[in-house]
mmCIF file of C-alpha atoms in Angstrom:
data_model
loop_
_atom_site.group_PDB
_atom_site.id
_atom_site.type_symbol
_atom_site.label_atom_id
_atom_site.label_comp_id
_atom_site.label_asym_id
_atom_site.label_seq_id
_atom_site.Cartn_x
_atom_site.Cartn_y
_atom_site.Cartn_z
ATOM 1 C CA UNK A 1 86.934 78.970 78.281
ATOM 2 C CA UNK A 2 89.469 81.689 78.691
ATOM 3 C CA UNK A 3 87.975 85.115 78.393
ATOM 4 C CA UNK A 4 90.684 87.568 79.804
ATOM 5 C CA UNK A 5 94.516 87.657 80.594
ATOM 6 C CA UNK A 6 95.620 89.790 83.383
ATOM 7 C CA UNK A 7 99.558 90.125 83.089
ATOM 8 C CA UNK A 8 102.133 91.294 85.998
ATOM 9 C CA UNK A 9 104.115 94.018 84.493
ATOM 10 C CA UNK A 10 107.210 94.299 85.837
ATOM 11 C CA UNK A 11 109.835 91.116 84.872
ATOM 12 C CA UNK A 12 106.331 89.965 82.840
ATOM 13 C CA UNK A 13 105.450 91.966 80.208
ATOM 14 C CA UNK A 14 108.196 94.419 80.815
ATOM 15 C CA UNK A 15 112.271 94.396 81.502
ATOM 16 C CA UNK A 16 112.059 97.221 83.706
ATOM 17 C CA UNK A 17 115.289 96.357 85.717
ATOM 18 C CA UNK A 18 117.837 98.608 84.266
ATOM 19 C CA UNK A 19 115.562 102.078 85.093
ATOM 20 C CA UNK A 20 115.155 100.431 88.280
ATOM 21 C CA UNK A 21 118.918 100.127 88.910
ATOM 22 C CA UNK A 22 119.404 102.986 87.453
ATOM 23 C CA UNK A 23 116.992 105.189 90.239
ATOM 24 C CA UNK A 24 118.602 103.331 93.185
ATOM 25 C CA UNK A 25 122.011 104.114 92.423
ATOM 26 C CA UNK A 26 121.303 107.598 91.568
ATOM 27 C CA UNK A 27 119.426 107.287 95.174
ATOM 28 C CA UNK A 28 122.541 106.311 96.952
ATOM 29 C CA UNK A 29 125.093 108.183 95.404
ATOM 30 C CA UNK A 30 122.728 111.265 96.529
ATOM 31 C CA UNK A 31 123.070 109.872 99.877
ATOM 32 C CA UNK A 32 126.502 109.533 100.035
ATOM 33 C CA UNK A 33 126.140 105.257 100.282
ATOM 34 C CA UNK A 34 127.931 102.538 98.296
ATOM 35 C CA UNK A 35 126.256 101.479 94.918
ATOM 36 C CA UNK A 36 124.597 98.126 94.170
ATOM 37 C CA UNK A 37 124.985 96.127 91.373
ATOM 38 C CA UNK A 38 121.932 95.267 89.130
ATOM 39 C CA UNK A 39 121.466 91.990 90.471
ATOM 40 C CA UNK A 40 121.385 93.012 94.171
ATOM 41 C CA UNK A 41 118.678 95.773 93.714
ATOM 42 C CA UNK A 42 116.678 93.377 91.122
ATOM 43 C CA UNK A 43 116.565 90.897 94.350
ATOM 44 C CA UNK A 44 114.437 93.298 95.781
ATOM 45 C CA UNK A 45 111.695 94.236 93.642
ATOM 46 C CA UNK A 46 108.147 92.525 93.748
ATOM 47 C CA UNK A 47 106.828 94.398 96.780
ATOM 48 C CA UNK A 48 106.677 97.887 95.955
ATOM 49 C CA UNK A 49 108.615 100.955 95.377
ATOM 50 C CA UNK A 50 108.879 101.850 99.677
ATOM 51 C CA UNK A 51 110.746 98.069 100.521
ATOM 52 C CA UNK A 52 112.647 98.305 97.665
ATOM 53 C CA UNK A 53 113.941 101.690 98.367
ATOM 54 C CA UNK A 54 113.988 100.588 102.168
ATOM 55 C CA UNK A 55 115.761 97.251 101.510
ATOM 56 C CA UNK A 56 118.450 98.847 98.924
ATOM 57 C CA UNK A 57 119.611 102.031 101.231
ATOM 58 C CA UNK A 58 118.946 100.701 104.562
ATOM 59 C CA UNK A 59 117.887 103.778 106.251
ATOM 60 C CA UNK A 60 118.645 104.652 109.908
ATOM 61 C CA UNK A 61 115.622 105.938 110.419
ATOM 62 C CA UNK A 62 112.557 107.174 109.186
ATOM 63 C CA UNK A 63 113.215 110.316 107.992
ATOM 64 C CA UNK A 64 116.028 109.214 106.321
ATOM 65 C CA UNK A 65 113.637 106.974 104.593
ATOM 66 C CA UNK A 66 111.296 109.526 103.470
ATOM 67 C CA UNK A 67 114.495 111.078 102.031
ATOM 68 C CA UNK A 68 115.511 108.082 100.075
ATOM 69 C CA UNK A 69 112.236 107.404 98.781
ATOM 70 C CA UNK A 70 111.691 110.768 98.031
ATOM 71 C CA UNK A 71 114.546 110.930 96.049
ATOM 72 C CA UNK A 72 114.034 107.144 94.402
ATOM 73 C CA UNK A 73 110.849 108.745 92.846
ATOM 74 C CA UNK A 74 112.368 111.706 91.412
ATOM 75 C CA UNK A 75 115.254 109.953 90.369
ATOM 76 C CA UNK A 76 112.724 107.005 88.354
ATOM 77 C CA UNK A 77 109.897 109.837 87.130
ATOM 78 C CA UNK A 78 113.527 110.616 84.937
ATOM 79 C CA UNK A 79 114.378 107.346 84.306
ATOM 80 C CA UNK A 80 111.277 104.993 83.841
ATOM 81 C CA UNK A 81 111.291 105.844 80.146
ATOM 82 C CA UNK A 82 114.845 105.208 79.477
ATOM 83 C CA UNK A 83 115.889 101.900 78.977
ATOM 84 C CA UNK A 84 112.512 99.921 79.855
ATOM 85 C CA UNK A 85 110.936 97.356 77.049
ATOM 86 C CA UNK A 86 108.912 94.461 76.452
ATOM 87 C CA UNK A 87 110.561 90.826 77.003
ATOM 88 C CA UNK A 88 110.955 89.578 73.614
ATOM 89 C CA UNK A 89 107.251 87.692 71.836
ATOM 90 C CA UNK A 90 105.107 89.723 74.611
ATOM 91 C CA UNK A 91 103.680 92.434 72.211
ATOM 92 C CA UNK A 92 102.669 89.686 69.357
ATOM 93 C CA UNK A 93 101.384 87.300 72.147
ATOM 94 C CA UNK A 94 99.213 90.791 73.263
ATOM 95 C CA UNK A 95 98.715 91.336 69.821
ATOM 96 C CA UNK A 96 97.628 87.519 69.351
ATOM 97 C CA UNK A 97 95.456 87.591 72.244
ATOM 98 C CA UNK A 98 93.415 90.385 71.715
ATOM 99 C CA UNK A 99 92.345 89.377 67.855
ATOM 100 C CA UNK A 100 91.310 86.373 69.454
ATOM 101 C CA UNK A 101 88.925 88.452 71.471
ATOM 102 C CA UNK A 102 90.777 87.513 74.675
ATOM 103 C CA UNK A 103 90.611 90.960 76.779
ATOM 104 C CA UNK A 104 93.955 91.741 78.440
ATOM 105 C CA UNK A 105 94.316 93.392 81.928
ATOM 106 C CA UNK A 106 97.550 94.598 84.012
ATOM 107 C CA UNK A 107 97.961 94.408 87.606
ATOM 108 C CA UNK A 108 101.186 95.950 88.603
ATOM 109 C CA UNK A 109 102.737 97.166 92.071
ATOM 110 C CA UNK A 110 104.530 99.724 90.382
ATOM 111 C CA UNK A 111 103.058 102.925 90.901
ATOM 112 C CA UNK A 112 99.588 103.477 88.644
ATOM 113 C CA UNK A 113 100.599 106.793 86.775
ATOM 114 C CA UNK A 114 104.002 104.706 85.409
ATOM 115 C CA UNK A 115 102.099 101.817 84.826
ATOM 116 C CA UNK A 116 99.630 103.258 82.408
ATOM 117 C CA UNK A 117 101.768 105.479 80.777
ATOM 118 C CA UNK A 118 104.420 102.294 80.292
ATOM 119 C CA UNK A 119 101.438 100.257 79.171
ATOM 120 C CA UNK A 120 100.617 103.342 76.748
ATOM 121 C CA UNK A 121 103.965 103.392 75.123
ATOM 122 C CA UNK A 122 104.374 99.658 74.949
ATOM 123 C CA UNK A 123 101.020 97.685 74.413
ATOM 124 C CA UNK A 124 98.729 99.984 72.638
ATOM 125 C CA UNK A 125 96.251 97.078 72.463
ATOM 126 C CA UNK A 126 95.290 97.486 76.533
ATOM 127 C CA UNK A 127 92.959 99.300 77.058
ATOM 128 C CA UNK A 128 93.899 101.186 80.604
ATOM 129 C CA UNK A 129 90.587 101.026 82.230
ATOM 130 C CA UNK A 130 92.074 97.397 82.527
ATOM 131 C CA UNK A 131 95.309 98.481 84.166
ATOM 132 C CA UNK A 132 95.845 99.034 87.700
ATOM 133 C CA UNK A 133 99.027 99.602 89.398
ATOM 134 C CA UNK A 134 99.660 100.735 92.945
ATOM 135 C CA UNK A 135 97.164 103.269 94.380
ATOM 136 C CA UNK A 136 95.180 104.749 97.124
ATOM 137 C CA UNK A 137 92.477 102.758 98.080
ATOM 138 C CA UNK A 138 93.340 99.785 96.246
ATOM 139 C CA UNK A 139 95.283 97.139 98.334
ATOM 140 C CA UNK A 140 98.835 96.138 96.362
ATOM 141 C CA UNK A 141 99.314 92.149 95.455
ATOM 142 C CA UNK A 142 98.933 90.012 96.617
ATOM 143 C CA UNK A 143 96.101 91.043 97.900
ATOM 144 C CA UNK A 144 93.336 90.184 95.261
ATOM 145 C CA UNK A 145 91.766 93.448 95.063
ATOM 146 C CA UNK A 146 92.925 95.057 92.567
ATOM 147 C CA UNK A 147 92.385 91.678 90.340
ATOM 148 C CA UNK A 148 88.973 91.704 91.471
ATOM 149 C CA UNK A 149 88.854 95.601 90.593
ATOM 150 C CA UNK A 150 89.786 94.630 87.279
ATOM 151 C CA UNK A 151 87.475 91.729 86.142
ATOM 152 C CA UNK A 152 84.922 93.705 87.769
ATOM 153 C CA UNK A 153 85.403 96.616 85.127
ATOM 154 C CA UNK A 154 85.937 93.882 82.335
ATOM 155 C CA UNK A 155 82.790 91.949 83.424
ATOM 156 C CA UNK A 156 84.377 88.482 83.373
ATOM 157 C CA UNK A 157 84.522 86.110 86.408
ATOM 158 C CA UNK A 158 87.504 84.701 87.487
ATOM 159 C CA UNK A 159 86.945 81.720 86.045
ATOM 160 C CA UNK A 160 87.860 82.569 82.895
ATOM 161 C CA UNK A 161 90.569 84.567 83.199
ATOM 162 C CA UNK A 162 94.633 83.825 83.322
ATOM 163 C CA UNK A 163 96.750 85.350 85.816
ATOM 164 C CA UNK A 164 100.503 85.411 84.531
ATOM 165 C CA UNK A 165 103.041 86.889 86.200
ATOM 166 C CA UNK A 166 107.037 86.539 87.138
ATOM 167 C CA UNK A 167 106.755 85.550 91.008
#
């Protein structure tokens, strides 16, 4: 019997691509580089903020990396907020779930402090000790640890639990 959901976040329970886009042109137009179309930078997401920045600008080396990135995550800590919401039914089906006692988790590559505040504007009904995006100490999918982190906290085996996600 299903007793928990964990959900992906990103192209899941959220269309984040547009903030995305949005942060990596802003990136390359600080850098002087052509802009990418929504698609092309959307190709690259699923592995976490560093290859996406790293795939998208293409540095020549690695301090021009640490400048990209460094100015991908300003550029999204404005952004993130802007033009991000849930894919159409996901909030109900949340909703849905959780009056059927279901308990829902997130396990998102995107970095942990946007996840949970995302999660706080979006889905009110998770709780975020059941949220876990990318931090130190806990190995980013698809490693299984930060699943395993979560079901730990929620005290359900993985038996009963749903993993849904995008890729």
């Amino acid at each position: 019997m299903v007793q928990a959901v964990i959900f992906d976040l990103d192209g899941t329970l959220l269309d984040t691509k547009q903030d995305l886009a949005n942060s990596i042109n802003l990136t390359l137009k600080s850098l002087n580089r052509e802009l990418k179309s929504q698609e092309e930078i959307i190709s690259h997401v699923g592995n976490g903020i560093k290859r996406l920045v790293s795939e998208c600008v293409n540095p020549k080396n690695e301090i021009e990396e640490n400048e990209a990135l460094k100015l991908f995550q300003e550029f999204y800590s404005k952004e993130y907020l802007k033009t991000t919401y849930p894919y159409k039914g996901m909030v109900e089906l949340v909703k849905e779930l959780s009056k059927l006692g279901i308990v829902i988790g997130v396990n998102s590559n995107k970095d942990d402090k946007y996840t949970k505040e995302l999660i706080k504007k979006h889905y009110k009904e998770i709780d975020l000790k059941y949220v876990i995006g990318s931090k130190e100490g806990i190995e980013r999918k698809p490693s299984p640890q930060a699943v395993e982190s979560i079901l730990y906290n929620m005290g359900i085996n993985k038996e009963d639990t749903l993993y849904i996600g995008d890729s």
